[in-house]
CSV table of C-alpha atoms and ligand atoms in Angstrom, one decimal:
chain,number,residue,atom,x,y,z
A,890,UNK,CA,-4.7,20.3,-15.7
A,891,UNK,CA,-5.0,16.9,-17.5
A,892,UNK,CA,-3.7,13.9,-15.4
A,893,UNK,CA,-2.9,10.3,-16.2
A,894,UNK,CA,-3.1,7.9,-13.3
A,895,UNK,CA,-1.3,4.5,-13.7
A,896,UNK,CA,-2.8,1.4,-12.1
A,897,UNK,CA,-6.0,-0.7,-11.9
A,898,UNK,CA,-6.7,-1.5,-8.3
A,899,UNK,CA,-8.8,-0.3,-5.4
A,900,UNK,CA,-6.0,1.9,-4.6
A,901,UNK,CA,-6.1,3.7,-8.0
A,902,UNK,CA,-9.9,4.0,-7.7
A,903,UNK,CA,-9.6,5.8,-4.4
A,904,UNK,CA,-6.9,8.0,-5.8
A,905,UNK,CA,-9.0,8.7,-8.9
A,906,UNK,CA,-12.0,9.5,-6.9
A,907,UNK,CA,-9.9,12.0,-4.8
A,908,UNK,CA,-8.2,13.5,-7.9
A,909,UNK,CA,-11.5,13.9,-9.7
A,910,UNK,CA,-12.6,16.2,-6.9
A,911,UNK,CA,-9.7,18.5,-7.4
A,912,UNK,CA,-10.4,22.1,-8.9
A,913,UNK,CA,-7.1,21.9,-10.5
A,914,UNK,CA,-8.2,19.0,-12.7
A,915,UNK,CA,-9.7,19.4,-16.2
A,916,UNK,CA,-9.4,15.7,-17.2
A,917,UNK,CA,-8.6,12.5,-15.9
A,918,UNK,CA,-7.2,9.5,-17.5
A,919,UNK,CA,-6.4,6.0,-16.1
A,920,UNK,CA,-4.3,3.3,-17.7
A,921,UNK,CA,-5.5,0.7,-17.6
A,922,UNK,CA,-8.1,1.3,-14.8
A,923,UNK,CA,-11.2,-0.7,-14.1
A,924,UNK,CA,-15.1,-0.4,-14.2
A,925,UNK,CA,-15.2,1.8,-11.1
A,926,UNK,CA,-12.4,4.1,-12.1
A,927,UNK,CA,-14.2,4.5,-15.4
A,928,UNK,CA,-16.9,6.3,-13.6
A,929,UNK,CA,-14.6,9.1,-12.8
A,930,UNK,CA,-11.9,8.9,-15.5
A,931,UNK,CA,-11.5,7.9,-19.1
A,932,UNK,CA,-9.8,4.5,-18.9
A,933,UNK,CA,-7.2,3.8,-21.7
A,934,UNK,CA,-5.7,0.5,-22.7
A,935,UNK,CA,-2.2,1.5,-22.5
A,936,UNK,CA,0.7,-1.1,-21.9
A,937,UNK,CA,2.3,0.8,-18.9
A,938,UNK,CA,5.5,-1.4,-19.3
A,939,UNK,CA,6.0,0.4,-22.6
A,940,UNK,CA,7.3,3.6,-21.3
A,941,UNK,CA,7.6,5.1,-24.9
A,942,UNK,CA,3.8,4.5,-25.5
A,943,UNK,CA,3.1,6.0,-22.1
A,944,UNK,CA,5.2,9.1,-23.2
A,945,UNK,CA,3.6,9.3,-26.6
A,946,UNK,CA,0.1,9.1,-25.0
A,947,UNK,CA,1.0,12.0,-22.7
A,948,UNK,CA,2.2,14.1,-25.5
A,949,UNK,CA,-0.8,13.3,-27.7
A,950,UNK,CA,-3.3,14.2,-25.1
A,951,UNK,CA,-1.5,17.2,-23.4
A,952,UNK,CA,-1.1,15.3,-20.1
A,953,UNK,CA,0.4,17.7,-17.4
A,954,UNK,CA,1.0,15.2,-14.7
A,955,UNK,CA,1.4,11.4,-14.3
A,956,UNK,CA,0.4,9.7,-11.0
A,957,UNK,CA,2.1,6.4,-10.6
A,958,UNK,CA,0.0,4.0,-8.3
A,959,UNK,CA,1.8,0.6,-8.1
A,960,UNK,CA,5.3,-0.3,-7.3
A,961,UNK,CA,6.3,-2.3,-10.4
A,962,UNK,CA,6.4,0.7,-12.9
A,963,UNK,CA,8.3,2.7,-10.3
A,964,UNK,CA,10.9,-0.1,-9.9
A,965,UNK,CA,11.0,-0.4,-13.7
A,966,UNK,CA,11.9,3.4,-14.0
A,967,UNK,CA,8.8,4.9,-15.5
A,968,UNK,CA,9.3,8.0,-13.3
A,969,UNK,CA,12.9,8.3,-14.7
A,970,UNK,CA,11.7,8.0,-18.4
A,971,UNK,CA,8.9,10.5,-17.8
A,972,UNK,CA,11.4,12.9,-16.2
A,973,UNK,CA,13.7,12.5,-19.3
A,974,UNK,CA,10.8,13.3,-21.5
A,975,UNK,CA,10.0,16.6,-19.4
A,976,UNK,CA,6.5,15.2,-18.2
A,977,UNK,CA,5.8,16.0,-14.5
A,978,UNK,CA,5.1,13.0,-12.4
A,979,UNK,CA,4.3,11.6,-9.0
A,980,UNK,CA,6.4,8.6,-7.9
A,981,UNK,CA,10.1,8.0,-7.2
A,982,UNK,CA,12.9,7.1,-9.5
A,983,UNK,CA,14.1,3.6,-9.9
A,984,UNK,CA,17.1,4.2,-7.7
A,985,UNK,CA,14.9,5.8,-4.9
A,986,UNK,CA,12.3,2.9,-5.5
A,987,UNK,CA,15.1,0.4,-4.3
A,988,UNK,CA,13.5,1.1,-0.8
A,989,UNK,CA,10.8,-1.2,-1.8
A,990,UNK,CA,12.5,-3.2,-4.6
A,991,UNK,CA,15.5,-4.3,-2.6
A,992,UNK,CA,14.9,-5.3,1.0
A,993,UNK,CA,18.8,-5.7,1.3
A,994,UNK,CA,19.2,-2.2,0.2
A,995,UNK,CA,16.7,-0.9,2.7
A,996,UNK,CA,18.3,-2.9,5.5
A,997,UNK,CA,21.9,-1.6,4.6
A,998,UNK,CA,20.6,2.0,4.6
A,999,UNK,CA,18.9,1.5,8.1
A,1000,UNK,CA,22.2,-0.1,9.3
A,1001,UNK,CA,24.2,2.9,8.0
A,1002,UNK,CA,21.8,5.5,9.4
A,1003,UNK,CA,20.8,3.9,12.6
A,1004,UNK,CA,17.3,3.6,11.7
A,1005,UNK,CA,15.6,1.1,14.1
A,1006,UNK,CA,14.8,-2.2,12.4
A,1007,UNK,CA,15.3,-5.9,12.9
A,1008,UNK,CA,18.8,-7.2,13.0
A,1009,UNK,CA,19.6,-9.1,9.8
A,1010,UNK,CA,22.0,-10.8,7.4
A,1011,UNK,CA,22.0,-10.5,3.6
A,1012,UNK,CA,23.0,-13.6,1.5
A,1013,UNK,CA,23.5,-14.3,-2.2
A,1014,UNK,CA,24.1,-18.0,-1.8
A,1015,UNK,CA,22.3,-20.8,0.1
A,1016,UNK,CA,25.3,-22.3,2.0
A,1017,UNK,CA,26.2,-18.9,3.8
A,1018,UNK,CA,22.4,-18.4,4.5
A,1019,UNK,CA,21.9,-21.8,6.1
A,1020,UNK,CA,25.1,-21.3,8.1
A,1021,UNK,CA,23.9,-18.0,9.4
A,1022,UNK,CA,20.3,-19.5,10.1
A,1023,UNK,CA,22.1,-22.2,12.4
A,1024,UNK,CA,23.5,-19.3,14.6
A,1025,UNK,CA,20.1,-17.6,15.1
A,1026,UNK,CA,17.2,-18.2,17.5
A,1027,UNK,CA,13.7,-18.9,16.1
A,1028,UNK,CA,11.1,-17.7,15.2
A,1029,UNK,CA,12.9,-16.0,12.4
A,1030,UNK,CA,12.0,-14.2,9.3
A,1031,UNK,CA,13.3,-15.1,5.6
A,1032,UNK,CA,12.6,-12.7,2.8
A,1033,UNK,CA,13.3,-12.8,-0.9
A,1034,UNK,CA,15.2,-9.6,-1.7
A,1035,UNK,CA,13.1,-8.4,-4.6
A,1036,UNK,CA,9.5,-7.7,-5.6
A,1037,UNK,CA,7.6,-11.0,-4.9
A,1038,UNK,CA,4.0,-9.6,-5.0
A,1039,UNK,CA,3.9,-10.0,-1.3
A,1040,UNK,CA,4.7,-13.6,-1.4
A,1041,UNK,CA,8.4,-13.6,-0.6
A,1042,UNK,CA,8.2,-13.4,3.3
A,1043,UNK,CA,8.1,-16.3,5.6
A,1044,UNK,CA,7.8,-15.9,9.3
A,1045,UNK,CA,9.3,-19.3,10.4
A,1046,UNK,CA,8.5,-20.7,13.9
A,1047,UNK,CA,11.1,-23.4,13.6
A,1048,UNK,CA,14.5,-24.0,12.0
A,1049,UNK,CA,13.1,-26.5,9.4
A,1050,UNK,CA,10.7,-24.0,8.1
A,1051,UNK,CA,13.2,-21.2,7.9
A,1052,UNK,CA,15.5,-23.7,6.0
A,1053,UNK,CA,12.8,-24.5,3.6
A,1054,UNK,CA,12.2,-20.8,2.9
A,1055,UNK,CA,15.9,-20.2,2.2
A,1056,UNK,CA,15.9,-23.2,-0.1
A,1057,UNK,CA,12.7,-22.0,-1.9
A,1058,UNK,CA,14.4,-18.8,-2.6
A,1059,UNK,CA,17.5,-20.1,-4.0
A,1060,UNK,CA,15.6,-22.8,-6.0
A,1061,UNK,CA,14.0,-20.0,-7.9
A,1062,UNK,CA,10.6,-20.1,-6.3
A,1063,UNK,CA,10.5,-16.2,-6.6
A,1064,UNK,CA,12.5,-15.9,-9.7
A,1065,UNK,CA,15.1,-13.2,-9.8
A,1066,UNK,CA,13.5,-11.7,-6.6
A,1067,UNK,CA,14.8,-14.6,-4.5
A,1068,UNK,CA,18.5,-14.5,-6.0
A,1069,UNK,CA,19.4,-12.8,-2.7
A,1070,UNK,CA,17.9,-13.4,0.7
A,1071,UNK,CA,17.5,-11.4,3.8
A,1072,UNK,CA,17.3,-13.2,7.1
A,1073,UNK,CA,16.1,-11.1,10.0
A,1074,UNK,CA,15.2,-11.1,13.7
A,1075,UNK,CA,11.5,-11.7,14.5
A,1076,UNK,CA,10.0,-8.5,16.0
A,1077,UNK,CA,7.1,-8.6,18.5
A,1078,UNK,CA,4.4,-5.9,18.7
A,1079,UNK,CA,1.4,-4.5,16.8
A,1080,UNK,CA,1.8,-3.4,13.2
A,1081,UNK,CA,0.8,-0.1,11.8
A,1082,UNK,CA,1.2,1.5,8.3
A,1083,UNK,CA,2.6,5.0,8.2
A,1084,UNK,CA,2.5,7.3,5.2
A,1085,UNK,CA,4.6,10.4,4.4
A,1086,UNK,CA,5.0,12.4,1.3
A,1087,UNK,CA,8.4,13.6,0.5
A,1088,UNK,CA,9.7,16.1,-2.3
A,1089,UNK,CA,13.3,14.6,-1.8
A,1090,UNK,CA,14.0,17.2,1.0
A,1091,UNK,CA,11.0,17.8,3.2
A,1092,UNK,CA,8.8,15.1,4.6
A,1093,UNK,CA,5.1,15.6,5.6
A,1094,UNK,CA,3.3,13.0,7.7
A,1095,UNK,CA,0.1,11.8,6.2
A,1096,UNK,CA,-2.3,9.6,8.2
A,1097,UNK,CA,-1.8,6.3,9.8
A,1098,UNK,CA,-3.7,3.1,9.1
A,1099,UNK,CA,-3.7,-0.6,9.9
A,1100,UNK,CA,-4.6,-3.4,7.6
A,1101,UNK,CA,-5.5,-7.0,7.8
A,1102,UNK,CA,-3.2,-9.2,5.7
A,1103,UNK,CA,-4.4,-12.7,6.5
A,1104,UNK,CA,-7.6,-13.9,4.6
A,1105,UNK,CA,-9.3,-15.4,7.7
A,1106,UNK,CA,-11.1,-14.0,10.6
A,1107,UNK,CA,-9.0,-13.4,13.7
A,1108,UNK,CA,-6.1,-12.7,11.4
A,1109,UNK,CA,-5.4,-16.3,10.5
A,1110,UNK,CA,-4.8,-18.3,7.4
A,1111,UNK,CA,-2.8,-17.3,4.2
A,1112,UNK,CA,-1.5,-13.8,3.6
A,1113,UNK,CA,-3.3,-11.7,1.0
A,1114,UNK,CA,-2.8,-8.2,-0.5
A,1115,UNK,CA,-5.1,-6.9,2.3
A,1116,UNK,CA,-8.6,-7.9,3.3
A,1117,UNK,CA,-9.5,-4.6,4.9
A,1118,UNK,CA,-8.0,-1.5,6.8
A,1119,UNK,CA,-9.0,1.5,8.9
A,1120,UNK,CA,-7.5,4.9,9.6
A,1121,UNK,CA,-6.3,6.2,12.0
A,1122,UNK,CA,-4.3,3.4,13.7
A,1123,UNK,CA,-5.3,4.1,17.4
A,1124,UNK,CA,-1.9,2.7,18.6
A,1125,UNK,CA,-0.1,5.5,16.7
A,1126,UNK,CA,-0.3,8.2,19.2
A,1127,UNK,CA,1.0,11.7,18.4
A,1128,UNK,CA,4.1,10.9,20.4
A,1129,UNK,CA,4.8,7.8,18.3
A,1130,UNK,CA,4.1,9.6,15.1
A,1131,UNK,CA,6.7,12.3,16.0
A,1132,UNK,CA,9.2,9.6,17.0
A,1133,UNK,CA,8.6,7.7,13.7
A,1134,UNK,CA,9.2,10.9,11.7
A,1135,UNK,CA,12.3,11.7,13.7
A,1136,UNK,CA,13.9,8.3,14.0
A,1137,UNK,CA,12.7,6.6,10.7
A,1138,UNK,CA,11.2,8.8,8.0
A,1139,UNK,CA,13.4,12.0,8.1
A,1140,UNK,CA,16.7,10.1,8.3
A,1141,UNK,CA,15.8,8.0,5.4
A,1142,UNK,CA,14.8,11.1,3.3
A,1143,UNK,CA,18.1,12.8,4.3
A,1144,UNK,CA,20.1,9.6,3.7
A,1145,UNK,CA,18.6,9.0,0.2
A,1146,UNK,CA,19.3,12.6,-0.7
A,1147,UNK,CA,23.0,12.2,0.4
A,1148,UNK,CA,23.3,9.0,-1.6
A,1149,UNK,CA,22.2,10.8,-4.7
A,1150,UNK,CA,18.9,9.3,-5.1
A,1151,UNK,CA,16.4,11.5,-3.4
A,1152,UNK,CA,13.0,10.0,-2.6
A,1153,UNK,CA,10.1,11.9,-4.2
A,1154,UNK,CA,6.7,10.4,-3.6
A,1155,UNK,CA,4.8,8.7,-0.9
A,1156,UNK,CA,6.8,6.6,1.5
A,1157,UNK,CA,4.8,3.9,3.2
A,1158,UNK,CA,6.6,2.5,6.2
A,1159,UNK,CA,5.2,-0.9,7.6
A,1160,UNK,CA,6.0,-0.5,11.5
A,1161,UNK,CA,6.2,-2.8,14.2
A,1162,UNK,CA,5.3,-1.0,17.5
A,1163,UNK,CA,7.8,-2.9,19.8
A,1164,UNK,CA,8.4,-2.4,23.4
A,1165,UNK,CA,11.5,-0.4,22.5
A,1166,UNK,CA,9.4,1.8,20.2
A,1167,UNK,CA,8.5,1.8,16.5
A,1168,UNK,CA,10.7,-0.2,14.3
A,1169,UNK,CA,10.7,-0.4,10.5
A,1170,UNK,CA,9.5,-3.8,9.0
A,1171,UNK,CA,9.7,-2.6,5.4
A,1172,UNK,CA,9.2,0.3,3.0
A,1173,UNK,CA,6.8,0.6,0.2
A,1174,UNK,CA,7.3,3.4,-2.3
A,1175,UNK,CA,3.7,3.9,-3.1
A,1176,UNK,CA,0.4,4.1,-1.3
A,1177,UNK,CA,-0.9,1.0,0.4
A,1178,UNK,CA,-3.9,-1.0,-0.8
A,1179,UNK,CA,-6.4,-1.0,0.8
A,1180,UNK,CA,-5.1,1.7,3.2
A,1181,UNK,CA,-5.4,4.3,0.5
A,1182,UNK,CA,-9.2,3.8,0.5
A,1183,UNK,CA,-9.5,4.9,4.0
A,1184,UNK,CA,-6.9,7.7,3.7
A,1185,UNK,CA,-8.6,9.2,0.7
A,1186,UNK,CA,-12.1,9.4,2.4
A,1187,UNK,CA,-10.5,11.1,5.5
A,1188,UNK,CA,-8.5,13.6,3.3
A,1189,UNK,CA,-10.0,17.1,3.4
A,1190,UNK,CA,-7.3,18.8,1.3
A,1191,UNK,CA,-7.0,18.7,-2.4
A,1192,UNK,CA,-4.9,15.5,-3.2
A,1193,UNK,CA,-3.8,16.8,-6.6
A,1194,UNK,CA,-2.4,19.9,-5.0
A,1195,UNK,CA,-0.6,17.8,-2.4
A,1196,UNK,CA,0.9,15.4,-5.2
A,1197,UNK,CA,1.9,18.5,-7.3
A,1198,UNK,CA,3.7,20.1,-4.2
A,1199,UNK,CA,5.9,16.9,-4.1
A,1200,UNK,CA,6.7,17.0,-7.8
A,1201,UNK,CA,7.4,20.8,-7.7
A,1202,UNK,CA,9.6,20.4,-4.6
A,1203,UNK,CA,7.5,22.8,-2.5
A,1204,UNK,CA,6.3,20.3,0.1
A,1205,UNK,CA,7.9,22.3,3.0
A,1206,UNK,CA,5.1,25.2,2.4
A,1207,UNK,CA,2.2,22.6,2.2
A,1208,UNK,CA,0.0,21.0,4.7
A,1209,UNK,CA,-2.8,18.4,4.5
A,1210,UNK,CA,-6.0,18.5,6.5
A,1211,UNK,CA,-7.9,15.4,7.6
A,1212,UNK,CA,-11.3,14.6,8.7
A,1213,UNK,CA,-11.1,13.5,12.4
A,1214,UNK,CA,-13.7,10.8,11.8
A,1215,UNK,CA,-12.2,7.4,11.2
A,1216,UNK,CA,-12.7,5.3,8.1
A,1217,UNK,CA,-12.7,1.6,7.6
A,1218,UNK,CA,-12.8,-0.5,4.5
A,1219,UNK,CA,-13.8,-4.1,3.9
A,1220,UNK,CA,-12.4,-6.0,0.9
A,1221,UNK,CA,-14.9,-8.2,-0.9
A,1222,UNK,CA,-12.9,-10.9,-2.8
A,1223,UNK,CA,-13.8,-13.7,-5.2
A,1224,UNK,CA,-14.2,-17.1,-3.3
A,1225,UNK,CA,-11.1,-19.0,-3.4
A,1226,UNK,CA,-8.8,-15.9,-3.2
A,1227,UNK,CA,-5.8,-15.8,-2.4
A,1228,UNK,CA,-5.8,-19.2,-4.1
A,1229,UNK,CA,-7.2,-20.0,-7.5
A,1230,UNK,CA,-10.6,-18.4,-8.3
A,1231,UNK,CA,-12.9,-17.9,-11.2
A,1232,UNK,CA,-13.4,-14.6,-13.0
A,1233,UNK,CA,-16.7,-13.2,-14.6
A,1234,UNK,CA,-19.3,-13.6,-12.0
A,1235,UNK,CA,-21.9,-10.8,-11.9
A,1236,UNK,CA,-22.2,-8.2,-9.0
A,1237,UNK,CA,-25.4,-6.5,-8.3
A,1238,UNK,CA,-26.6,-3.8,-5.8
A,1239,UNK,CA,-23.7,-1.6,-5.8
A,1240,UNK,CA,-25.8,1.4,-6.4
A,1241,UNK,CA,-27.8,0.4,-3.1
A,1242,UNK,CA,-24.6,0.1,-1.2
A,1243,UNK,CA,-23.0,3.3,-2.6
A,1244,UNK,CA,-26.1,5.4,-1.9
A,1245,UNK,CA,-25.7,5.0,1.8
A,1246,UNK,CA,-24.4,8.1,3.5
A,1247,UNK,CA,-20.7,8.0,4.3
A,1248,UNK,CA,-20.2,5.0,2.0
A,1249,UNK,CA,-17.8,4.9,-1.0
A,1250,UNK,CA,-17.5,1.6,-2.9
A,1251,UNK,CA,-14.1,1.3,-4.6
A,1252,UNK,CA,-13.5,-1.2,-7.4
A,1253,UNK,CA,-10.4,-3.1,-7.0
A,1254,UNK,CA,-10.9,-5.8,-9.8
A,1255,UNK,CA,-14.0,-5.3,-11.9
A,1256,UNK,CA,-15.0,-4.9,-15.6
A,1257,UNK,CA,-18.3,-4.1,-17.6
A,1258,UNK,CA,-20.0,-6.3,-20.0
A,1259,UNK,CA,-22.6,-4.0,-21.4
A,1260,UNK,CA,-24.6,-3.1,-18.4
A,1261,UNK,CA,-23.5,-5.9,-16.3
A,1262,UNK,CA,-20.8,-5.5,-13.7
A,1263,UNK,CA,-18.3,-8.6,-13.7
A,1264,UNK,CA,-15.6,-9.5,-11.0
A,1265,UNK,CA,-12.3,-9.5,-12.7
A,1266,UNK,CA,-9.9,-10.3,-9.9
A,1267,UNK,CA,-9.1,-11.8,-6.4
A,1268,UNK,CA,-9.7,-8.7,-4.5
A,1269,UNK,CA,-12.8,-7.1,-6.2
A,1270,UNK,CA,-14.4,-4.4,-4.1
A,1271,UNK,CA,-13.4,-2.1,-1.1
A,1272,UNK,CA,-16.4,-1.1,0.7
A,1273,UNK,CA,-15.4,2.0,2.5
A,1274,UNK,CA,-17.1,3.9,5.2
A,1275,UNK,CA,-16.5,7.0,7.3
A,1276,UNK,CA,-18.3,7.6,10.5
A,1277,UNK,CA,-18.2,9.3,14.0
A,1278,UNK,CA,-16.4,6.3,15.5
A,1279,UNK,CA,-14.5,3.3,14.3
A,1280,UNK,CA,-17.4,1.1,15.6
A,1281,UNK,CA,-19.9,3.2,13.6
A,1282,UNK,CA,-17.6,3.1,10.4
A,1283,UNK,CA,-17.4,-0.8,10.8
A,1284,UNK,CA,-21.3,-1.1,11.2
A,1285,UNK,CA,-21.7,1.1,8.3
A,1286,UNK,CA,-19.3,-0.6,6.0
A,1287,UNK,CA,-20.9,-4.0,6.7
A,1288,UNK,CA,-24.4,-2.6,6.1
A,1289,UNK,CA,-23.2,-1.6,2.6
A,1290,UNK,CA,-21.6,-4.9,2.1
A,1291,UNK,CA,-24.8,-6.6,2.9
A,1292,UNK,CA,-26.5,-4.5,0.4
A,1293,UNK,CA,-24.4,-6.0,-2.4
A,1294,UNK,CA,-25.7,-9.1,-4.1
A,1295,UNK,CA,-22.7,-11.2,-5.2
A,1296,UNK,CA,-22.9,-14.9,-4.1
A,1297,UNK,CA,-19.5,-15.7,-5.4
A,1298,UNK,CA,-17.8,-13.2,-3.1
A,1299,UNK,CA,-16.6,-13.2,0.5
A,1300,UNK,CA,-15.3,-10.9,3.1
A,1301,UNK,CA,-14.0,-11.1,6.6
A,1302,UNK,CA,-16.6,-10.0,9.1
A,1303,UNK,CA,-14.0,-8.7,11.7
A,1304,UNK,CA,-12.3,-5.8,9.9
A,1305,UNK,CA,-11.2,-3.3,12.6
A,1306,UNK,CA,-11.7,-5.7,15.6
A,1307,UNK,CA,-8.6,-4.4,17.3
A,1308,UNK,CA,-9.6,-0.8,17.0
A,1309,UNK,CA,-13.2,-1.4,17.8
A,1310,UNK,CA,-12.1,-3.4,21.0
A,1311,UNK,CA,-9.8,-0.5,22.0
A,1312,UNK,CA,-12.7,2.1,21.5
A,1313,UNK,CA,-14.9,-0.1,23.9
A,1314,UNK,CA,-12.4,-0.1,26.6
B,1005,LIG,P1,6.6,-7.6,4.5
B,1005,LIG,O1,6.3,-8.1,3.1
B,1005,LIG,O2,8.1,-7.4,4.7
B,1005,LIG,O3,5.7,-6.5,5.0
B,1005,LIG,O4,6.3,-8.8,5.6
B,1005,LIG,C1,4.9,-9.3,5.6
B,1005,LIG,C2,4.6,-9.4,7.0
B,1005,LIG,O5,5.5,-10.3,7.6
B,1005,LIG,C3,4.6,-8.3,7.8
B,1005,LIG,O6,3.5,-7.6,7.7
B,1005,LIG,C4,4.7,-8.8,9.3
B,1005,LIG,O7,3.6,-9.3,9.8
B,1005,LIG,C5,5.6,-10.0,8.9
B,1005,LIG,N1,7.1,-9.7,9.3
B,1005,LIG,C6,8.0,-9.3,8.3
B,1005,LIG,N2,9.2,-9.0,9.0
B,1005,LIG,C7,9.0,-9.4,10.3
B,1005,LIG,C8,9.9,-9.3,11.3
B,1005,LIG,N3,11.2,-9.0,11.2
B,1005,LIG,N4,9.5,-9.7,12.5
B,1005,LIG,C9,8.2,-10.0,12.6
B,1005,LIG,N5,7.2,-10.0,11.6
B,1005,LIG,C10,7.7,-9.7,10.4
B,1006,LIG,N1,-1.7,-3.0,2.3
B,1006,LIG,C1,-0.3,-3.7,2.1
B,1006,LIG,C2,0.2,-3.1,0.9
B,1006,LIG,O1,-0.3,-2.1,0.1
B,1006,LIG,O2,1.3,-3.4,0.5
């Protein structure tokens, strides 16, 4: 089977790496891809916002299956258009992608179905939002409703900060994404990422992970796309996994089907493990980045077969096997990220890093200039290791990081601190 993967990040390199190992695969294409993905796939310079061009490419090259990595094409309805063209694909419809594309939609769904989440209000004008704020305790959380590239959320510790966040949304700081605002209760606890596949009816729990969103050590400083991750999340016991499936994931799948927009794809639940049990922070309708990097090196089963089971609606007969060994990934970013940074510095030594037993170096933002490998983004590499313990995986990942010669890059040196600390107790 010929497969086209959509995306260009570390998540897509990890997906491409796993897809390339499938006995079902004959040829892998990726649009647009990156220098790492080019080692396992043919990268094509397709404009993925041009759905007709994607469909034409699929027809021309006999693509049997399209795997959509990021949220933007899903929210834009690429899955719907592929479906109308009769092209098999992995990823939810635009209507189902509202679970990520509209925080208000998800909050209303949770309310209607009794899914545990933070109490909230939903507002489309600033006066009503400010009036509601005045009645609520702080800390409080203000969110732009739509996709804001991870920047639309403010956890406000005082009222002035919360009001400023509301003003920012309604003054257009997040464009259309901020035309509506969700204000929600601050939840306390440890966060975990939970992944489940669904074919619209059945739901299959994948693995758990935790990521580090802040740029600085000790989880401080501005938010990023994610500076590292590990899997499994030690806090997610079997009992908590079952509870999450029962109270959060399955009701969502059933509720979406009942609303006429069945969810077919991977549902990524951001969870807060509160004293009252797991509560939903938010949904994403795609794999996490960098969580996918650790999930893929732990997955024993054929990823392509699993994604096809979702598309074919036969997930209830499917199972996915995992390596017990934990995995950890360290993101190496360009100095300056998540603020402004320069592109084009040269990276050396990746072969040395990747040659270490148990290490995979996934590319998040790279390109080739002849034989030279150049940084081409904020998050540039995800150096991933699997080992007997989380402490060993951490040590191995940093051994690999240190084999890389890239003075313009930086990483956090404490990825996995919480899990390693727990291991040692
Ligand atoms: P989100 O983009 O919705 O995942 O939010 C980004 C981050 O903000 C989350 O990973 C949490 O750390 C934090 N956050 C969002 N909503 C809440 C909430 N209701 N209570 C506490 N923290 C939150
Ligand atoms: N790791 C966070 C995300 O993928 O949204």
